[in-house]
């Protein structure tokens, strides 16, 4: 069995941030996208997002891209970030399918 | 209105500022423990972050993100550490943090800052000790800090002139070292306090 990546599982907020950065976005846009992608379930505050961005930059899951907006930095997911996102997606996909199976077998 | 305050706990400070807000006083400035309030109407929630910035563009990006999110900075600067925000939009989140870990990380940044200050201080302090600038004996006997010959035998005007002239030097001679040592001790205590608060708060 392949050794599991140490950064998995991602937290819900990190997962949604990475998902929203498949396209370039600045901070506030990330907040809006996360809320929208999670059906309004995940409402991040500015201070929490700022720390999360700092952390994801350090991990090299996202990087800063050029933008015309001088006051707002714009970010995008990196190849590494995309790989991690996919790994976590597959992890959850397995959980969903195995849960479905177990539940229907037991009923 | 001016008021003195000293807090090691962001939550307590926030509660105090919001209590002042309910009474109609909005924080407009803060200088070394002196809080400056001004009468204002409809004051909304005030929250505190702790961050220092080395680049102006970083600070601007940070402030813009908060502003977009409905939180306006009321007091703070690039190097001030503490950043005070007021909620200015009813759509905004209730707090500037939406989880406990990021809320506690303020304390982590605070103690790291104090540790950095301390470590830049320490070599200086060692030199002071080695050179005998911290001398308990002379602290207890301040007369020995005055070097003017015959000072204590002089009287009247000539005494006061010499005495007042030398006093700043005597104070520096005898108490600058201990003062810096005390400051270093304060940084150590502040770091430990911050570290403890951080760990207490990240525990589930």
mmCIF file of C-alpha atoms in Angstrom:
data_model
loop_
_atom_site.group_PDB
_atom_site.id
_atom_site.type_symbol
_atom_site.label_atom_id
_atom_site.label_comp_id
_atom_site.label_asym_id
_atom_site.label_seq_id
_atom_site.Cartn_x
_atom_site.Cartn_y
_atom_site.Cartn_z
ATOM 1 C CA UNK A 1 0.000 0.000 0.000
ATOM 2 C CA UNK A 2 1.212 3.482 -0.832
ATOM 3 C CA UNK A 3 2.224 5.521 2.157
ATOM 4 C CA UNK A 4 -0.383 8.104 2.926
ATOM 5 C CA UNK A 5 0.458 11.746 2.419
ATOM 6 C CA UNK A 6 1.040 13.387 5.793
ATOM 7 C CA UNK A 7 -0.935 16.514 5.004
ATOM 8 C CA UNK A 8 -4.142 14.524 4.572
ATOM 9 C CA UNK A 9 -6.920 14.882 5.452
ATOM 10 C CA UNK A 10 -7.280 18.564 4.637
ATOM 11 C CA UNK A 11 -9.532 20.626 6.869
ATOM 12 C CA UNK A 12 -12.839 21.655 5.385
ATOM 13 C CA UNK A 13 -11.745 25.270 5.046
ATOM 14 C CA UNK A 14 -8.414 24.442 3.415
ATOM 15 C CA UNK A 15 -10.180 22.103 0.995
ATOM 16 C CA UNK A 16 -12.601 24.821 -0.070
ATOM 17 C CA UNK A 17 -9.861 27.443 -0.334
ATOM 18 C CA UNK A 18 -7.853 25.193 -2.666
ATOM 19 C CA UNK A 19 -10.976 24.403 -4.648
ATOM 20 C CA UNK A 20 -11.770 28.092 -5.053
ATOM 21 C CA UNK A 21 -8.217 28.808 -6.203
ATOM 22 C CA UNK A 22 -8.378 26.583 -9.273
ATOM 23 C CA UNK A 23 -8.906 30.012 -10.795
ATOM 24 C CA UNK A 24 -6.978 33.096 -9.594
ATOM 25 C CA UNK A 25 -8.736 35.068 -6.856
ATOM 26 C CA UNK A 26 -7.983 37.706 -4.228
ATOM 27 C CA UNK A 27 -8.789 37.333 -0.535
ATOM 28 C CA UNK A 28 -12.350 38.561 -0.431
ATOM 29 C CA UNK A 29 -13.270 36.647 -3.562
ATOM 30 C CA UNK A 30 -11.956 33.493 -1.862
ATOM 31 C CA UNK A 31 -14.248 34.169 1.107
ATOM 32 C CA UNK A 32 -17.248 34.520 -1.204
ATOM 33 C CA UNK A 33 -16.364 31.467 -3.265
ATOM 34 C CA UNK A 34 -15.856 29.307 -0.172
ATOM 35 C CA UNK A 35 -19.277 30.324 1.094
ATOM 36 C CA UNK A 36 -20.874 29.632 -2.270
ATOM 37 C CA UNK A 37 -19.105 26.292 -2.863
ATOM 38 C CA UNK A 38 -20.108 25.066 0.592
ATOM 39 C CA UNK A 39 -23.773 26.028 0.118
ATOM 40 C CA UNK A 40 -23.354 28.709 2.763
ATOM 41 C CA UNK A 41 -22.109 26.193 5.349
ATOM 42 C CA UNK A 42 -18.573 27.571 5.639
ATOM 43 C CA UNK A 43 -18.364 31.269 6.426
ATOM 44 C CA UNK A 44 -14.752 32.244 6.943
ATOM 45 C CA UNK A 45 -13.744 35.482 8.636
ATOM 46 C CA UNK A 46 -11.035 37.744 7.232
ATOM 47 C CA UNK A 47 -8.490 37.105 9.993
ATOM 48 C CA UNK A 48 -8.827 33.351 9.665
ATOM 49 C CA UNK A 49 -8.460 33.454 5.890
ATOM 50 C CA UNK A 50 -5.388 35.694 6.129
ATOM 51 C CA UNK A 51 -3.652 33.138 8.349
ATOM 52 C CA UNK A 52 -4.738 30.274 6.100
ATOM 53 C CA UNK A 53 -3.341 31.981 2.989
ATOM 54 C CA UNK A 54 -0.055 32.595 4.799
ATOM 55 C CA UNK A 55 0.094 28.928 5.702
ATOM 56 C CA UNK A 56 -0.802 27.642 2.217
ATOM 57 C CA UNK A 57 1.866 29.892 0.672
ATOM 58 C CA UNK A 58 4.418 28.380 3.044
ATOM 59 C CA UNK A 59 3.319 24.857 2.109
ATOM 60 C CA UNK A 60 3.572 25.879 -1.533
ATOM 61 C CA UNK A 61 -0.005 24.757 -2.254
ATOM 62 C CA UNK A 62 -0.842 28.191 -3.636
ATOM 63 C CA UNK A 63 1.219 31.019 -5.076
ATOM 64 C CA UNK A 64 0.776 34.698 -5.723
ATOM 65 C CA UNK A 65 0.078 35.773 -9.290
ATOM 66 C CA UNK A 66 0.363 39.177 -10.949
ATOM 67 C CA UNK A 67 -2.654 41.398 -10.863
ATOM 68 C CA UNK A 68 -3.667 44.904 -11.817
ATOM 69 C CA UNK A 69 -5.237 45.434 -8.403
ATOM 70 C CA UNK A 70 -2.613 47.210 -6.321
ATOM 71 C CA UNK A 71 -4.394 46.803 -3.012
ATOM 72 C CA UNK A 72 -5.332 43.136 -3.270
ATOM 73 C CA UNK A 73 -2.969 40.222 -3.760
ATOM 74 C CA UNK A 74 -4.196 37.519 -6.085
ATOM 75 C CA UNK A 75 -3.467 33.813 -5.595
ATOM 76 C CA UNK A 76 -3.793 30.598 -7.537
ATOM 77 C CA UNK A 77 -3.361 26.906 -6.754
ATOM 78 C CA UNK A 78 0.028 25.314 -7.580
ATOM 79 C CA UNK A 79 0.600 21.883 -9.153
ATOM 80 C CA UNK A 80 1.426 20.547 -5.716
ATOM 81 C CA UNK A 81 -1.777 22.057 -4.319
ATOM 82 C CA UNK A 82 -3.771 20.457 -7.122
ATOM 83 C CA UNK A 83 -2.234 17.036 -6.368
ATOM 84 C CA UNK A 84 -3.085 17.344 -2.679
ATOM 85 C CA UNK A 85 -6.621 18.424 -3.501
ATOM 86 C CA UNK A 86 -7.086 15.383 -5.751
ATOM 87 C CA UNK A 87 -5.646 13.037 -3.141
ATOM 88 C CA UNK A 88 -8.086 14.321 -0.563
ATOM 89 C CA UNK A 89 -10.912 14.140 -3.065
ATOM 90 C CA UNK A 90 -10.160 10.437 -3.696
ATOM 91 C CA UNK A 91 -9.922 9.810 0.030
ATOM 92 C CA UNK A 92 -13.394 11.277 0.498
ATOM 93 C CA UNK A 93 -14.754 9.520 -2.569
ATOM 94 C CA UNK A 94 -13.709 6.232 -1.042
ATOM 95 C CA UNK A 95 -15.338 7.171 2.256
ATOM 96 C CA UNK A 96 -18.582 8.068 0.507
ATOM 97 C CA UNK A 97 -18.761 4.886 -1.581
ATOM 98 C CA UNK A 98 -17.776 2.577 1.258
ATOM 99 C CA UNK A 99 -20.308 4.220 3.558
ATOM 100 C CA UNK A 100 -23.054 3.866 0.988
ATOM 101 C CA UNK A 101 -22.209 0.219 0.542
ATOM 102 C CA UNK A 102 -22.024 -0.558 4.248
ATOM 103 C CA UNK A 103 -25.271 1.228 4.971
ATOM 104 C CA UNK A 104 -27.207 -0.533 2.206
ATOM 105 C CA UNK A 105 -25.784 -3.957 3.193
ATOM 106 C CA UNK A 106 -26.938 -3.496 6.754
ATOM 107 C CA UNK A 107 -30.461 -2.427 5.871
ATOM 108 C CA UNK B 1 -11.545 61.039 26.792
ATOM 109 C CA UNK B 2 -8.317 59.344 27.820
ATOM 110 C CA UNK B 3 -8.074 56.187 29.823
ATOM 111 C CA UNK B 4 -5.225 54.024 30.992
ATOM 112 C CA UNK B 5 -5.284 50.319 30.310
ATOM 113 C CA UNK B 6 -2.944 47.365 30.422
ATOM 114 C CA UNK B 7 -3.977 43.996 29.023
ATOM 115 C CA UNK B 8 -2.231 40.714 28.389
ATOM 116 C CA UNK B 9 -5.410 39.122 27.201
ATOM 117 C CA UNK B 10 -6.985 40.114 23.877
ATOM 118 C CA UNK B 11 -10.439 38.866 24.886
ATOM 119 C CA UNK B 12 -10.437 40.983 28.046
ATOM 120 C CA UNK B 13 -9.275 44.020 26.117
ATOM 121 C CA UNK B 14 -11.999 43.476 23.512
ATOM 122 C CA UNK B 15 -14.627 43.205 26.245
ATOM 123 C CA UNK B 16 -13.423 46.445 27.798
ATOM 124 C CA UNK B 17 -13.400 48.309 24.471
ATOM 125 C CA UNK B 18 -16.864 47.035 23.636
ATOM 126 C CA UNK B 19 -18.140 48.090 27.049
ATOM 127 C CA UNK B 20 -16.780 51.577 26.339
ATOM 128 C CA UNK B 21 -18.480 51.363 22.952
ATOM 129 C CA UNK B 22 -21.843 50.633 24.568
ATOM 130 C CA UNK B 23 -21.378 53.779 26.635
ATOM 131 C CA UNK B 24 -20.802 55.682 23.407
ATOM 132 C CA UNK B 25 -17.013 55.926 23.411
ATOM 133 C CA UNK B 26 -15.103 54.776 20.358
ATOM 134 C CA UNK B 27 -11.394 54.032 20.467
ATOM 135 C CA UNK B 28 -9.558 56.423 18.127
ATOM 136 C CA UNK B 29 -5.928 56.138 19.225
ATOM 137 C CA UNK B 30 -3.615 54.279 21.575
ATOM 138 C CA UNK B 31 -0.145 55.267 22.716
ATOM 139 C CA UNK B 32 1.806 53.167 25.242
ATOM 140 C CA UNK B 33 -1.145 52.104 27.361
ATOM 141 C CA UNK B 34 -3.109 55.334 27.015
ATOM 142 C CA UNK B 35 -6.363 54.775 25.182
ATOM 143 C CA UNK B 36 -7.975 57.744 23.487
ATOM 144 C CA UNK B 37 -11.766 57.586 23.088
ATOM 145 C CA UNK B 38 -14.145 59.888 21.298
ATOM 146 C CA UNK B 39 -17.898 60.210 21.681
ATOM 147 C CA UNK B 40 -19.576 58.438 18.798
ATOM 148 C CA UNK B 41 -22.885 56.902 17.824
ATOM 149 C CA UNK B 42 -23.824 53.402 16.737
ATOM 150 C CA UNK B 43 -20.523 51.803 17.665
ATOM 151 C CA UNK B 44 -20.342 48.244 16.447
ATOM 152 C CA UNK B 45 -18.221 45.341 17.629
ATOM 153 C CA UNK B 46 -14.478 45.879 18.098
ATOM 154 C CA UNK B 47 -11.961 43.063 17.646
ATOM 155 C CA UNK B 48 -8.199 42.801 17.941
ATOM 156 C CA UNK B 49 -5.630 41.050 15.763
ATOM 157 C CA UNK B 50 -1.891 40.868 16.381
ATOM 158 C CA UNK B 51 0.438 41.188 13.387
ATOM 159 C CA UNK B 52 3.539 43.061 12.324
ATOM 160 C CA UNK B 53 4.362 43.789 8.704
ATOM 161 C CA UNK B 54 7.668 44.422 6.986
ATOM 162 C CA UNK B 55 6.249 45.551 3.644
ATOM 163 C CA UNK B 56 3.738 48.306 3.053
ATOM 164 C CA UNK B 57 2.060 46.339 0.254
ATOM 165 C CA UNK B 58 1.525 43.402 2.644
ATOM 166 C CA UNK B 59 -0.135 45.668 5.174
ATOM 167 C CA UNK B 60 -2.344 47.257 2.553
ATOM 168 C CA UNK B 61 -3.450 43.862 1.249
ATOM 169 C CA UNK B 62 -4.226 42.782 4.821
ATOM 170 C CA UNK B 63 -6.273 45.899 5.595
ATOM 171 C CA UNK B 64 -8.119 45.665 2.282
ATOM 172 C CA UNK B 65 -9.122 42.068 2.970
ATOM 173 C CA UNK B 66 -10.564 43.076 6.354
ATOM 174 C CA UNK B 67 -12.291 46.082 4.846
ATOM 175 C CA UNK B 68 -13.824 43.968 2.076
ATOM 176 C CA UNK B 69 -15.037 41.643 4.820
ATOM 177 C CA UNK B 70 -16.740 44.479 6.680
ATOM 178 C CA UNK B 71 -14.049 45.230 9.285
ATOM 179 C CA UNK B 72 -12.396 48.636 9.277
ATOM 180 C CA UNK B 73 -9.142 49.300 11.043
ATOM 181 C CA UNK B 74 -9.529 51.977 13.698
ATOM 182 C CA UNK B 75 -6.093 51.875 15.347
ATOM 183 C CA UNK B 76 -2.865 50.248 14.210
ATOM 184 C CA UNK B 77 0.180 50.581 11.986
ATOM 185 C CA UNK B 78 2.627 48.304 10.184
ATOM 186 C CA UNK B 79 4.784 47.764 13.268
ATOM 187 C CA UNK B 80 2.238 48.302 16.028
ATOM 188 C CA UNK B 81 1.526 44.588 16.473
ATOM 189 C CA UNK B 82 -1.976 45.084 17.840
ATOM 190 C CA UNK B 83 -4.491 45.957 15.137
ATOM 191 C CA UNK B 84 -7.916 47.205 16.210
ATOM 192 C CA UNK B 85 -10.859 46.634 13.902
ATOM 193 C CA UNK B 86 -14.438 47.794 14.051
ATOM 194 C CA UNK B 87 -17.283 45.985 12.361
ATOM 195 C CA UNK B 88 -18.783 48.436 9.880
ATOM 196 C CA UNK B 89 -21.112 46.246 7.889
ATOM 197 C CA UNK B 90 -24.119 44.295 9.114
ATOM 198 C CA UNK B 91 -23.358 41.555 6.594
ATOM 199 C CA UNK B 92 -19.902 41.027 8.095
ATOM 200 C CA UNK B 93 -18.948 37.960 10.124
ATOM 201 C CA UNK B 94 -19.452 38.317 13.912
ATOM 202 C CA UNK B 95 -15.743 38.077 14.562
ATOM 203 C CA UNK B 96 -12.518 38.586 12.593
ATOM 204 C CA UNK B 97 -11.799 34.903 13.268
ATOM 205 C CA UNK B 98 -14.064 32.007 12.420
ATOM 206 C CA UNK B 99 -12.245 29.239 14.278
ATOM 207 C CA UNK B 100 -10.515 28.818 17.625
ATOM 208 C CA UNK B 101 -7.051 27.986 16.290
ATOM 209 C CA UNK B 102 -6.701 31.117 14.199
ATOM 210 C CA UNK B 103 -8.050 33.116 17.118
ATOM 211 C CA UNK B 104 -5.431 31.623 19.431
ATOM 212 C CA UNK B 105 -2.648 32.165 16.889
ATOM 213 C CA UNK B 106 -2.667 35.850 17.889
ATOM 214 C CA UNK B 107 -0.956 34.778 21.096
ATOM 215 C CA UNK B 108 1.550 32.711 19.166
ATOM 216 C CA UNK B 109 2.572 35.736 17.089
ATOM 217 C CA UNK B 110 2.705 37.833 20.247
ATOM 218 C CA UNK B 111 5.103 35.548 22.119
ATOM 219 C CA UNK B 112 7.264 35.051 19.041
ATOM 220 C CA UNK B 113 7.590 38.813 18.772
ATOM 221 C CA UNK B 114 8.559 39.105 22.415
ATOM 222 C CA UNK B 115 11.097 36.317 22.057
ATOM 223 C CA UNK B 116 12.679 38.129 19.104
ATOM 224 C CA UNK B 117 12.881 41.347 21.097
ATOM 225 C CA UNK B 118 14.392 39.446 23.984
ATOM 226 C CA UNK B 119 17.021 37.709 21.870
ATOM 227 C CA UNK B 120 18.173 41.002 20.365
ATOM 228 C CA UNK B 121 18.426 42.288 23.902
ATOM 229 C CA UNK B 122 20.257 39.435 25.551
ATOM 230 C CA UNK B 123 23.851 39.979 24.294
ATOM 231 C CA UNK B 124 23.589 43.586 25.390
ATOM 232 C CA UNK B 125 22.446 42.500 28.811
ATOM 233 C CA UNK B 126 25.320 40.041 29.190
ATOM 234 C CA UNK B 127 27.781 42.837 28.440
ATOM 235 C CA UNK B 128 26.134 45.006 31.075
ATOM 236 C CA UNK B 129 26.530 42.298 33.685
ATOM 237 C CA UNK B 130 30.132 41.545 32.741
ATOM 238 C CA UNK B 131 31.107 45.193 32.832
ATOM 239 C CA UNK B 132 29.558 45.572 36.286
ATOM 240 C CA UNK B 133 26.896 48.025 35.143
ATOM 241 C CA UNK B 134 24.436 46.108 37.244
ATOM 242 C CA UNK B 135 25.753 46.618 40.725
ATOM 243 C CA UNK B 136 23.425 46.012 43.649
ATOM 244 C CA UNK B 137 25.771 47.656 46.134
ATOM 245 C CA UNK B 138 25.804 51.011 44.412
ATOM 246 C CA UNK B 139 22.032 50.827 43.868
ATOM 247 C CA UNK B 140 21.559 50.601 47.612
ATOM 248 C CA UNK B 141 24.031 53.406 48.179
ATOM 249 C CA UNK B 142 23.160 56.042 45.560
ATOM 250 C CA UNK B 143 25.689 58.497 46.991
ATOM 251 C CA UNK B 144 28.471 56.363 45.576
ATOM 252 C CA UNK B 145 27.117 56.995 42.070
ATOM 253 C CA UNK B 146 28.214 60.645 42.225
ATOM 254 C CA UNK B 147 31.808 61.156 41.181
ATOM 255 C CA UNK B 148 32.206 64.917 41.776
ATOM 256 C CA UNK B 149 34.940 65.283 44.396
ATOM 257 C CA UNK B 150 33.745 66.863 47.605
ATOM 258 C CA UNK B 151 30.116 66.981 46.448
ATOM 259 C CA UNK B 152 28.613 65.815 49.724
ATOM 260 C CA UNK B 153 30.630 68.359 51.749
ATOM 261 C CA UNK B 154 29.463 71.289 49.621
ATOM 262 C CA UNK B 155 26.472 73.383 50.696
ATOM 263 C CA UNK B 156 23.952 75.817 49.252
ATOM 264 C CA UNK B 157 24.033 76.848 45.613
ATOM 265 C CA UNK B 158 27.287 75.135 44.711
ATOM 266 C CA UNK B 159 25.946 71.859 46.112
ATOM 267 C CA UNK B 160 22.648 72.021 44.224
ATOM 268 C CA UNK B 161 24.279 73.040 40.968
ATOM 269 C CA UNK B 162 26.735 70.152 41.053
ATOM 270 C CA UNK B 163 24.133 67.749 42.415
ATOM 271 C CA UNK B 164 21.500 68.488 39.771
ATOM 272 C CA UNK B 165 24.085 68.512 37.029
ATOM 273 C CA UNK B 166 25.352 65.076 37.902
ATOM 274 C CA UNK B 167 22.048 63.406 38.794
ATOM 275 C CA UNK B 168 21.154 62.245 35.247
ATOM 276 C CA UNK B 169 24.618 60.704 34.889
ATOM 277 C CA UNK B 170 24.389 59.075 38.293
ATOM 278 C CA UNK B 171 20.992 57.597 37.442
ATOM 279 C CA UNK B 172 22.290 56.252 34.152
ATOM 280 C CA UNK B 173 25.376 54.866 35.891
ATOM 281 C CA UNK B 174 23.473 53.059 38.597
ATOM 282 C CA UNK B 175 20.072 52.217 37.169
ATOM 283 C CA UNK B 176 20.240 51.910 33.374
ATOM 284 C CA UNK B 177 21.594 48.362 33.577
ATOM 285 C CA UNK B 178 18.978 47.198 36.090
ATOM 286 C CA UNK B 179 16.273 48.960 34.101
ATOM 287 C CA UNK B 180 17.233 47.072 30.943
ATOM 288 C CA UNK B 181 17.427 43.840 32.918
ATOM 289 C CA UNK B 182 13.918 44.509 34.180
ATOM 290 C CA UNK B 183 12.730 45.144 30.647
ATOM 291 C CA UNK B 184 14.264 41.845 29.530
ATOM 292 C CA UNK B 185 12.518 40.104 32.406
ATOM 293 C CA UNK B 186 9.247 41.674 31.321
ATOM 294 C CA UNK B 187 9.733 40.301 27.794
ATOM 295 C CA UNK B 188 10.429 36.847 29.216
ATOM 296 C CA UNK B 189 7.232 37.005 31.276
ATOM 297 C CA UNK B 190 5.198 38.293 28.346
ATOM 298 C CA UNK B 191 6.502 35.520 26.098
ATOM 299 C CA UNK B 192 5.672 32.846 28.643
ATOM 300 C CA UNK B 193 2.239 34.330 29.235
ATOM 301 C CA UNK B 194 1.535 34.428 25.491
ATOM 302 C CA UNK B 195 2.776 30.874 25.032
ATOM 303 C CA UNK B 196 0.557 29.655 27.857
ATOM 304 C CA UNK B 197 -2.497 31.413 26.491
ATOM 305 C CA UNK B 198 -1.877 29.992 23.037
ATOM 306 C CA UNK B 199 -1.617 26.437 24.304
ATOM 307 C CA UNK B 200 -4.582 26.787 26.629
ATOM 308 C CA UNK B 201 -6.741 27.956 23.768
ATOM 309 C CA UNK B 202 -5.793 25.434 21.106
ATOM 310 C CA UNK B 203 -6.724 22.549 23.396
ATOM 311 C CA UNK B 204 -10.124 21.193 22.355
#
